[in-house]
Amino acid sequence: MNRQKPSVETVSALNPEFRNHPQRVMDELRSTHPILLDESSKIVILTRAADIAKVINDRDIYCDPRKSDPDSGLRRVHRVDESYRPNLLRMDDPDHKRVRDLVSKAFNQVSIDALRPKIEQITSDLLDSLRGRYSFDLMEDFAEPFPTAVIAEVLCVHRDKREDFQRWSKALSQIFNPKPTPEQLERLQWGSENFQGYLKQIFDERREHRGTDLVSELITAHEGEHKLLEWEIISTCELLLFAGNVTTTDLIGNGMLALLKHPEQMEKLRANPALIPGAVEEMLRYDSPVSHVGRVASDSTRIEGCPMHSGQAIYALLGAANHDPALHQDPHTFDIERENKRHYSFGGAAHFCLGAPLARAEAQIAFSMLLKRFPDISLTPGPDPVRKIAPSFNGLESLWLTVA
Ligand code: HEM
């Protein structure tokens, strides 16, 4: 590890060492500075599973960056200014509970189970488009368009807007980058403005002609006893897009890479597809698509060995918790039959990933159909797959496969 005092930059995708060897960096941090206060960003970084579990399961801790110290780096990451309005991910109670209860009515296991045939169809169409190719980039040709097509289905995006939708979604992946380049910032604004404008159009249409889609259900909720404001519906839909797409894309890329680097696990999975759900959990644990979650301490927050005050910003490194030897035996071994499947890749408690059932369904279907369609998959010879620079997320830029 770079010998300078570790900081939030050390555990950011902007640091090539962390990007390429996250577990090496987090292991060292966990053993030398398990609770680290970065003086310049005023953020405490946690790497032990026990501390991370405590923070993400503590319902009295805040998510809203406006509650952090005035000079905290968390405010910069979220570009907090007077016009800042938190989306569901950053809301605290009572707003969080109100919005989450309404959204989860429309977005639950039953609605995801009903989506499965559609997800299978989307997977099959994408795999058909690869017919005749013996080499392709899994990320660009499958893992990126796949979840966007699924969420487009959930939001009933018009067919002629699907390619735009894909581009906006990609631009939004820089949303948590604390130091975007001017070009990335411009793309981010462009993606957000276009997407919000389009959602507004869908919103107006659905207000006139209600359907059974998510937006219609959210509008109905808006008119019911409990209110969802128009901007809350739009920001929730935007959240579903950027929280759900990049992460699922990365799960598929990271999971495929793990299988290719552990051919005996790939063979086991091919021989017994019933192992797929467990394999997806191990993929999530082994190479978490979300690198950290941010929190803000309240008066009652206590972490042993670390003085806390209300307003102290905290980063909980999810991948570090997943690989803590105190939680898992041989944490760096990729074992799809691991008995203890515990991981923190979907967060926990009040903010536990609302899209977890959808992400699981998508990954299970994708791996099942990819392995069936291609009886032989290998890494295309050449340089190692490149990790992308998207702070807060952890995934691949490209993953070239050779198939038979
Ligand atoms: C492998 C895929 C995914 C991973 C690893 C993932 C990870 C996470 C994590 C770690 C959180 C908690 C953040 C925090 O506590 O601050 C979260 C929240 C959330 N996720 Fe996911 N996610 C995935 C897929 C999805 C999908 C497919 C959707 C929806 C389409 C989605 C929607 C959400 C929403 C709405 C929240 C906010 C919940 C709340 O704050 O109450 N996610 N996700």
Coordinates of C-alpha atoms and ligand atoms in Angstrom, one line a residue:
M1 CA 0.0 0.0 0.0
N2 CA 1.1 3.6 -0.6
R3 CA 2.9 4.6 2.6
Q4 CA 1.2 7.9 3.0
K5 CA -1.4 8.0 5.8
P6 CA -4.5 6.2 4.3
S7 CA -7.5 8.4 3.5
V8 CA -10.8 8.2 1.6
E9 CA -8.7 8.5 -1.6
T10 CA -6.9 5.2 -0.6
V11 CA -10.2 3.3 -0.8
S12 CA -11.6 5.0 -3.9
A13 CA -11.7 3.6 -7.4
L14 CA -9.7 6.7 -8.3
N15 CA -6.7 4.9 -6.6
P16 CA -5.4 2.3 -9.1
E17 CA -4.1 0.1 -6.3
F18 CA -7.5 -0.1 -4.7
R19 CA -9.2 -0.4 -8.1
N20 CA -7.1 -3.4 -9.0
H21 CA -6.5 -5.0 -5.6
P22 CA -9.3 -3.9 -3.3
Q23 CA -8.9 -6.8 -0.9
R24 CA -5.2 -6.3 -0.5
V25 CA -5.7 -2.6 0.5
M26 CA -8.7 -3.3 2.7
D27 CA -6.9 -6.2 4.5
E28 CA -4.0 -3.9 5.4
L29 CA -6.4 -1.2 6.5
R30 CA -8.3 -3.6 8.7
S31 CA -5.2 -4.8 10.4
T32 CA -3.5 -1.4 10.8
H33 CA -6.3 1.2 11.0
P34 CA -9.6 -0.7 11.4
I35 CA -11.2 2.7 12.4
L36 CA -9.6 5.4 10.5
L37 CA -10.3 9.1 10.7
D38 CA -9.4 10.8 7.5
E39 CA -8.5 14.3 8.7
S40 CA -8.9 16.0 5.3
S41 CA -12.4 14.7 4.4
K42 CA -13.4 14.3 8.1
I43 CA -14.8 10.9 7.3
V44 CA -14.3 7.8 9.5
I45 CA -13.6 4.7 7.5
L46 CA -14.6 1.3 8.9
T47 CA -13.2 -2.1 7.7
R48 CA -14.2 -4.6 10.4
A49 CA -17.4 -6.6 9.8
A50 CA -18.6 -6.1 13.4
D51 CA -18.3 -2.2 13.2
I52 CA -19.9 -2.1 9.8
A53 CA -22.8 -4.3 10.9
K54 CA -23.3 -2.0 13.8
V55 CA -23.4 1.1 11.7
I56 CA -25.7 -0.2 8.9
N57 CA -28.1 -1.9 11.3
D58 CA -28.3 1.2 13.6
R59 CA -31.7 2.8 12.9
D60 CA -30.7 5.9 14.8
I61 CA -27.8 6.7 12.4
Y62 CA -28.5 9.1 9.6
C63 CA -28.1 8.9 5.8
D64 CA -28.8 12.5 4.9
P65 CA -25.5 14.2 4.1
R66 CA -26.9 17.5 5.2
K67 CA -26.7 16.2 8.8
S68 CA -22.9 15.8 8.5
D69 CA -20.4 18.3 9.7
P70 CA -20.3 21.5 7.6
D71 CA -16.8 20.6 6.4
S72 CA -17.3 16.9 5.8
G73 CA -16.3 15.3 2.5
L74 CA -19.7 13.6 2.4
R75 CA -21.3 16.9 1.5
R76 CA -19.0 17.3 -1.4
V77 CA -19.6 13.8 -2.7
H78 CA -23.4 14.4 -2.7
R79 CA -22.9 18.0 -4.0
V80 CA -25.0 19.3 -1.1
D81 CA -26.2 22.9 -1.6
E82 CA -29.3 24.8 -0.8
S83 CA -31.2 23.1 -3.5
Y84 CA -30.2 19.6 -2.4
R85 CA -33.1 17.2 -1.9
P86 CA -32.3 13.6 -0.8
N87 CA -33.6 10.6 -2.7
L88 CA -34.8 7.5 -0.9
L89 CA -31.2 6.3 -0.3
R90 CA -30.3 9.5 1.5
M91 CA -33.6 10.1 3.4
D92 CA -34.1 9.7 7.1
D93 CA -37.3 8.9 8.9
P94 CA -40.1 9.9 8.9
D95 CA -39.8 10.6 5.1
H96 CA -37.7 7.5 4.5
K97 CA -40.3 5.2 6.0
R98 CA -43.2 6.9 4.2
V99 CA -41.6 6.7 0.8
R100 CA -40.0 3.3 1.2
D101 CA -43.3 1.7 2.4
L102 CA -45.1 3.0 -0.7
V103 CA -42.3 2.1 -3.1
S104 CA -41.9 -1.4 -1.7
K105 CA -45.6 -2.0 -2.2
A106 CA -45.1 -1.7 -5.9
F107 CA -41.6 -3.3 -5.9
N108 CA -41.8 -6.5 -4.0
Q109 CA -41.0 -10.2 -4.4
V110 CA -44.4 -10.9 -5.9
S111 CA -44.0 -8.2 -8.6
I112 CA -40.4 -9.5 -9.3
D113 CA -41.6 -13.1 -9.6
A114 CA -44.1 -11.9 -12.2
L115 CA -41.3 -10.2 -14.1
R116 CA -39.2 -13.4 -14.4
P117 CA -40.6 -14.5 -17.8
K118 CA -39.8 -11.0 -19.2
I119 CA -36.3 -11.2 -17.7
E120 CA -35.8 -14.6 -19.4
Q121 CA -37.0 -13.1 -22.7
I122 CA -34.7 -10.1 -22.5
T123 CA -31.8 -12.5 -21.7
S124 CA -32.6 -14.8 -24.6
D125 CA -32.9 -11.8 -27.0
L126 CA -29.5 -10.5 -25.9
L127 CA -27.9 -13.9 -26.3
D128 CA -29.5 -14.3 -29.7
S129 CA -27.9 -11.0 -30.8
L130 CA -24.5 -12.7 -30.1
R131 CA -25.2 -15.6 -32.3
G132 CA -22.3 -16.3 -34.7
R133 CA -19.7 -14.4 -32.6
Y134 CA -17.0 -16.4 -31.0
S135 CA -15.7 -13.5 -29.1
F136 CA -17.5 -10.6 -27.4
D137 CA -17.3 -8.1 -24.6
L138 CA -19.6 -9.4 -21.9
M139 CA -19.9 -5.9 -20.4
E140 CA -20.8 -3.9 -23.5
D141 CA -22.7 -6.7 -25.2
F142 CA -24.6 -8.2 -22.3
A143 CA -24.1 -7.0 -18.8
E144 CA -24.8 -3.3 -19.5
P145 CA -27.8 -3.5 -21.7
F146 CA -29.4 -6.3 -19.7
P147 CA -30.5 -4.6 -16.4
T148 CA -31.3 -1.4 -18.3
A149 CA -33.7 -3.3 -20.5
V150 CA -35.3 -4.9 -17.4
I151 CA -35.8 -1.6 -15.6
A152 CA -37.1 -0.1 -18.9
E153 CA -39.7 -2.8 -18.7
V154 CA -40.5 -2.0 -15.1
L155 CA -41.0 1.7 -15.9
C156 CA -42.7 0.9 -19.3
V157 CA -40.2 3.1 -21.2
H158 CA -41.3 3.5 -24.9
R159 CA -39.5 1.2 -27.3
D160 CA -38.0 4.2 -29.3
K161 CA -36.5 5.6 -26.2
R162 CA -34.7 2.5 -25.0
E163 CA -31.3 3.4 -26.6
D164 CA -31.4 6.9 -25.1
F165 CA -32.4 5.4 -21.8
Q166 CA -29.3 3.2 -21.9
R167 CA -27.0 6.2 -22.6
W168 CA -28.5 8.2 -19.7
S169 CA -28.1 5.3 -17.4
K170 CA -24.4 5.0 -18.3
A171 CA -23.9 8.7 -17.8
L172 CA -25.4 8.4 -14.3
S173 CA -22.8 5.9 -13.2
Q174 CA -20.5 8.8 -12.2
I175 CA -23.0 10.1 -9.7
F176 CA -20.9 9.3 -6.6
N177 CA -17.6 10.4 -8.1
P178 CA -16.2 13.1 -5.8
K179 CA -13.8 14.4 -8.5
P180 CA -15.5 14.0 -11.8
T181 CA -13.7 15.4 -14.8
P182 CA -15.4 18.3 -16.5
E183 CA -16.5 15.9 -19.3
Q184 CA -17.9 13.4 -16.8
L185 CA -19.7 16.2 -14.9
E186 CA -21.2 17.4 -18.2
R187 CA -22.3 13.8 -19.1
L188 CA -23.8 13.4 -15.6
Q189 CA -25.8 16.6 -15.9
W190 CA -26.9 15.7 -19.4
G191 CA -28.0 12.1 -18.3
S192 CA -29.8 13.4 -15.3
E193 CA -31.6 16.3 -17.1
N194 CA -32.7 14.1 -20.0
F195 CA -33.8 11.2 -17.8
Q196 CA -35.7 13.5 -15.5
G197 CA -37.4 15.3 -18.4
Y198 CA -38.4 11.9 -19.9
L199 CA -39.7 10.7 -16.6
K200 CA -41.8 13.8 -16.2
Q201 CA -43.3 13.0 -19.6
I202 CA -44.1 9.4 -18.5
F203 CA -45.5 10.8 -15.3
D204 CA -47.9 13.1 -17.1
E205 CA -49.0 10.3 -19.5
R206 CA -49.7 7.9 -16.6
R207 CA -51.6 10.5 -14.7
E208 CA -54.0 10.6 -17.7
H209 CA -53.9 6.9 -18.5
R210 CA -53.2 4.7 -15.5
G211 CA -51.6 1.3 -16.1
T212 CA -50.3 -1.5 -13.9
D213 CA -46.7 -0.3 -14.2
L214 CA -44.5 1.0 -11.3
V215 CA -45.0 4.7 -12.2
S216 CA -48.8 4.3 -12.3
E217 CA -48.7 2.6 -8.9
L218 CA -46.5 5.3 -7.4
I219 CA -48.9 8.0 -8.7
T220 CA -51.9 6.1 -7.2
A221 CA -50.0 6.1 -4.0
H222 CA -49.5 9.8 -4.5
E223 CA -53.2 10.3 -4.6
G224 CA -54.0 8.0 -1.7
E225 CA -54.0 8.6 2.0
H226 CA -50.2 8.7 2.2
K227 CA -48.6 11.2 -0.2
L228 CA -45.7 10.8 -2.6
L229 CA -44.7 14.1 -4.0
E230 CA -44.1 14.4 -7.7
W231 CA -40.4 15.0 -7.2
E232 CA -40.2 12.0 -4.9
I233 CA -41.6 9.7 -7.6
I234 CA -39.2 11.1 -10.2
S235 CA -36.2 10.9 -7.9
T236 CA -37.2 7.3 -6.9
C237 CA -37.4 6.3 -10.5
E238 CA -34.0 7.9 -11.2
L239 CA -32.6 6.0 -8.2
L240 CA -34.0 2.7 -9.5
L241 CA -32.1 3.4 -12.7
F242 CA -28.7 4.3 -11.3
A243 CA -28.8 2.1 -8.1
G244 CA -30.0 -0.9 -10.0
N245 CA -28.2 -0.8 -13.3
V246 CA -24.5 -0.2 -12.6
T247 CA -24.7 -2.6 -9.7
T248 CA -26.3 -5.5 -11.5
T249 CA -24.0 -5.0 -14.5
D250 CA -21.0 -5.2 -12.1
L251 CA -22.4 -8.3 -10.4
I252 CA -22.6 -10.1 -13.7
G253 CA -19.1 -9.0 -14.8
N254 CA -17.4 -9.6 -11.4
G255 CA -19.2 -13.0 -11.1
M256 CA -18.2 -14.2 -14.5
L257 CA -14.6 -13.2 -13.9
A258 CA -14.6 -15.1 -10.6
L259 CA -15.9 -18.2 -12.3
L260 CA -13.3 -17.9 -15.1
K261 CA -10.5 -17.5 -12.5
H262 CA -11.8 -20.5 -10.6
P263 CA -12.6 -23.1 -13.4
E264 CA -13.3 -25.9 -10.8
Q265 CA -16.2 -23.7 -9.5
M266 CA -17.4 -23.1 -13.0
E267 CA -17.4 -26.8 -13.7
K268 CA -19.4 -27.5 -10.4
L269 CA -22.0 -24.9 -11.5
R270 CA -22.3 -26.3 -15.0
A271 CA -22.7 -29.8 -13.5
N272 CA -25.4 -28.7 -11.0
P273 CA -27.4 -25.6 -11.9
A274 CA -29.3 -25.9 -8.6
L275 CA -26.1 -24.3 -7.1
I276 CA -26.8 -21.0 -9.0
P277 CA -28.6 -19.1 -6.2
G278 CA -25.8 -19.9 -3.8
A279 CA -23.2 -19.0 -6.4
V280 CA -24.8 -15.6 -6.9
E281 CA -24.6 -14.9 -3.2
E282 CA -20.9 -15.9 -3.2
M283 CA -20.3 -13.6 -6.2
L284 CA -21.9 -10.8 -4.2
R285 CA -19.7 -11.6 -1.2
Y286 CA -16.5 -12.2 -3.1
D287 CA -16.5 -9.0 -5.2
S288 CA -19.1 -6.6 -4.0
P289 CA -20.5 -4.3 -6.7
V290 CA -20.9 -1.4 -4.1
S291 CA -17.7 -0.5 -2.4
H292 CA -19.0 1.5 0.5
V293 CA -22.1 3.2 2.1
G294 CA -22.0 6.5 3.8
R295 CA -23.6 7.4 7.1
V296 CA -23.8 10.2 9.6
A297 CA -23.4 9.6 13.3
S298 CA -26.2 10.7 15.7
D299 CA -25.9 11.5 19.4
S300 CA -26.4 7.9 20.3
T301 CA -23.8 6.4 17.9
R302 CA -21.1 4.4 19.6
I303 CA -18.2 2.6 17.9
E304 CA -15.8 1.1 20.4
G305 CA -12.4 2.7 20.1
C306 CA -13.6 5.7 18.2
P307 CA -15.0 8.9 19.7
M308 CA -18.1 9.9 17.8
H309 CA -20.1 13.1 17.7
S310 CA -23.4 13.9 16.0
G311 CA -22.5 14.9 12.5
Q312 CA -19.5 12.7 12.1
A313 CA -19.5 11.2 8.5
I314 CA -18.7 7.5 8.2
Y315 CA -17.8 5.2 5.3
A316 CA -18.6 1.5 5.9
L317 CA -16.5 -0.6 3.4
L318 CA -18.8 -3.4 2.4
G319 CA -16.2 -5.5 0.6
A320 CA -14.0 -5.3 3.7
A321 CA -16.8 -6.6 5.9
N322 CA -17.4 -9.5 3.4
H323 CA -13.7 -10.5 3.6
D324 CA -13.2 -10.1 7.3
P325 CA -11.7 -13.3 8.7
A326 CA -13.7 -12.7 11.8
L327 CA -16.8 -13.3 9.7
H328 CA -15.7 -15.9 7.2
Q329 CA -13.2 -18.7 7.1
D330 CA -10.8 -18.4 4.2
P331 CA -12.5 -15.1 3.1
H332 CA -10.5 -14.8 -0.1
T333 CA -11.5 -18.2 -1.4
F334 CA -14.3 -18.2 -4.0
D335 CA -16.5 -21.1 -3.0
I336 CA -20.0 -21.3 -4.5
E337 CA -20.9 -23.9 -1.9
R338 CA -19.8 -21.8 1.1
E339 CA -22.1 -22.7 4.0
N340 CA -22.0 -19.3 5.6
K341 CA -23.4 -17.1 2.9
R342 CA -23.5 -13.9 5.0
H343 CA -22.6 -10.7 3.1
Y344 CA -23.2 -7.0 3.3
S345 CA -23.3 -6.3 -0.4
F346 CA -27.0 -5.2 -0.2
G347 CA -26.4 -3.1 3.0
G348 CA -28.8 -3.8 5.9
A349 CA -31.7 -2.8 8.0
A350 CA -33.8 0.3 7.1
H351 CA -31.9 1.0 3.8
F352 CA -31.4 -2.7 2.8
C353 CA -31.4 -2.8 -1.0
L354 CA -34.9 -2.5 -2.2
G355 CA -33.9 -4.1 -5.5
A356 CA -32.2 -7.1 -4.0
P357 CA -35.0 -9.6 -5.2
L358 CA -34.7 -8.1 -8.7
A359 CA -30.9 -8.2 -8.8
R360 CA -30.9 -11.8 -7.5
A361 CA -33.5 -12.8 -10.1
E362 CA -31.6 -11.1 -12.9
A363 CA -28.2 -12.6 -12.0
Q364 CA -29.6 -16.1 -11.5
I365 CA -31.4 -16.0 -14.9
A366 CA -28.4 -14.5 -16.6
F367 CA -25.8 -17.0 -15.3
S368 CA -28.2 -19.9 -15.9
M369 CA -28.8 -18.9 -19.5
L370 CA -25.2 -17.8 -20.3
L371 CA -23.8 -21.2 -19.1
K372 CA -26.5 -23.1 -21.0
R373 CA -26.0 -21.1 -24.2
F374 CA -22.2 -21.3 -24.2
P375 CA -20.9 -24.8 -23.2
D376 CA -17.3 -23.4 -23.3
I377 CA -16.4 -19.9 -22.1
S378 CA -12.9 -18.6 -21.6
L379 CA -11.1 -15.3 -21.2
T380 CA -10.0 -14.0 -24.6
P381 CA -6.2 -14.0 -24.4
G382 CA -4.7 -10.6 -24.0
P383 CA -4.3 -8.1 -21.2
D384 CA -6.1 -8.6 -17.9
P385 CA -9.7 -7.2 -17.8
V386 CA -9.6 -3.5 -16.9
R387 CA -11.5 -2.2 -13.8
K388 CA -13.6 0.9 -14.4
I389 CA -13.1 4.2 -12.6
A390 CA -16.5 4.7 -10.9
P391 CA -16.1 5.7 -7.2
S392 CA -18.5 3.9 -4.9
F393 CA -18.9 1.1 -7.4
N394 CA -16.7 -1.8 -8.2
G395 CA -16.8 -3.4 -11.6
L396 CA -15.2 -4.0 -15.0
E397 CA -14.8 -1.7 -17.9
S398 CA -14.7 -4.7 -20.3
L399 CA -14.5 -8.5 -20.1
W400 CA -13.7 -10.1 -23.4
L401 CA -14.8 -13.7 -23.7
T402 CA -14.2 -16.4 -26.2
V403 CA -17.1 -18.9 -26.5
A404 CA -18.0 -22.1 -28.2
Ligands
HEM1 C1 -26.2 -6.5 -7.5 C2 -27.0 -5.5 -7.5 C3 -27.2 -4.5 -6.4 C4 -26.4 -4.2 -5.3 C5 -25.1 -4.8 -5.0 C6 -27.1 -3.2 -4.6 C7 -26.6 -2.6 -3.4 C8 -27.3 -1.7 -2.6 C9 -26.9 -1.3 -1.3 C10 -25.6 -1.6 -0.7 C11 -27.8 -0.4 -0.8 C12 -27.8 0.3 0.5 C13 -27.2 1.6 0.4 C14 -27.1 2.2 1.8 O1 -27.3 1.6 2.8 O2 -26.7 3.4 1.9 C15 -28.9 -0.4 -1.8 C16 -30.0 0.4 -1.7 C17 -31.0 0.5 -2.7 N1 -31.0 -0.2 -3.9 FE1 -29.7 -1.6 -4.5 N2 -28.3 -2.9 -5.2 C18 -28.4 -3.7 -6.3 C19 -29.4 -3.7 -7.2 C20 -30.5 -2.9 -7.1 C21 -31.6 -2.9 -8.1 C22 -31.7 -3.8 -9.3 C23 -32.5 -1.9 -7.7 C24 -33.8 -1.5 -8.3 C25 -34.0 -1.5 -9.6 C26 -31.9 -1.3 -6.5 C27 -32.5 -0.3 -5.8 C28 -32.1 0.2 -4.6 C29 -32.8 1.2 -3.8 C30 -34.1 1.9 -4.2 C31 -32.1 1.4 -2.6 C32 -32.4 2.4 -1.5 C33 -33.2 1.7 -0.4 C34 -33.3 2.6 0.8 O3 -32.5 3.5 1.0 O4 -34.3 2.4 1.5 N3 -30.8 -1.9 -6.2 N4 -28.6 -1.2 -2.9

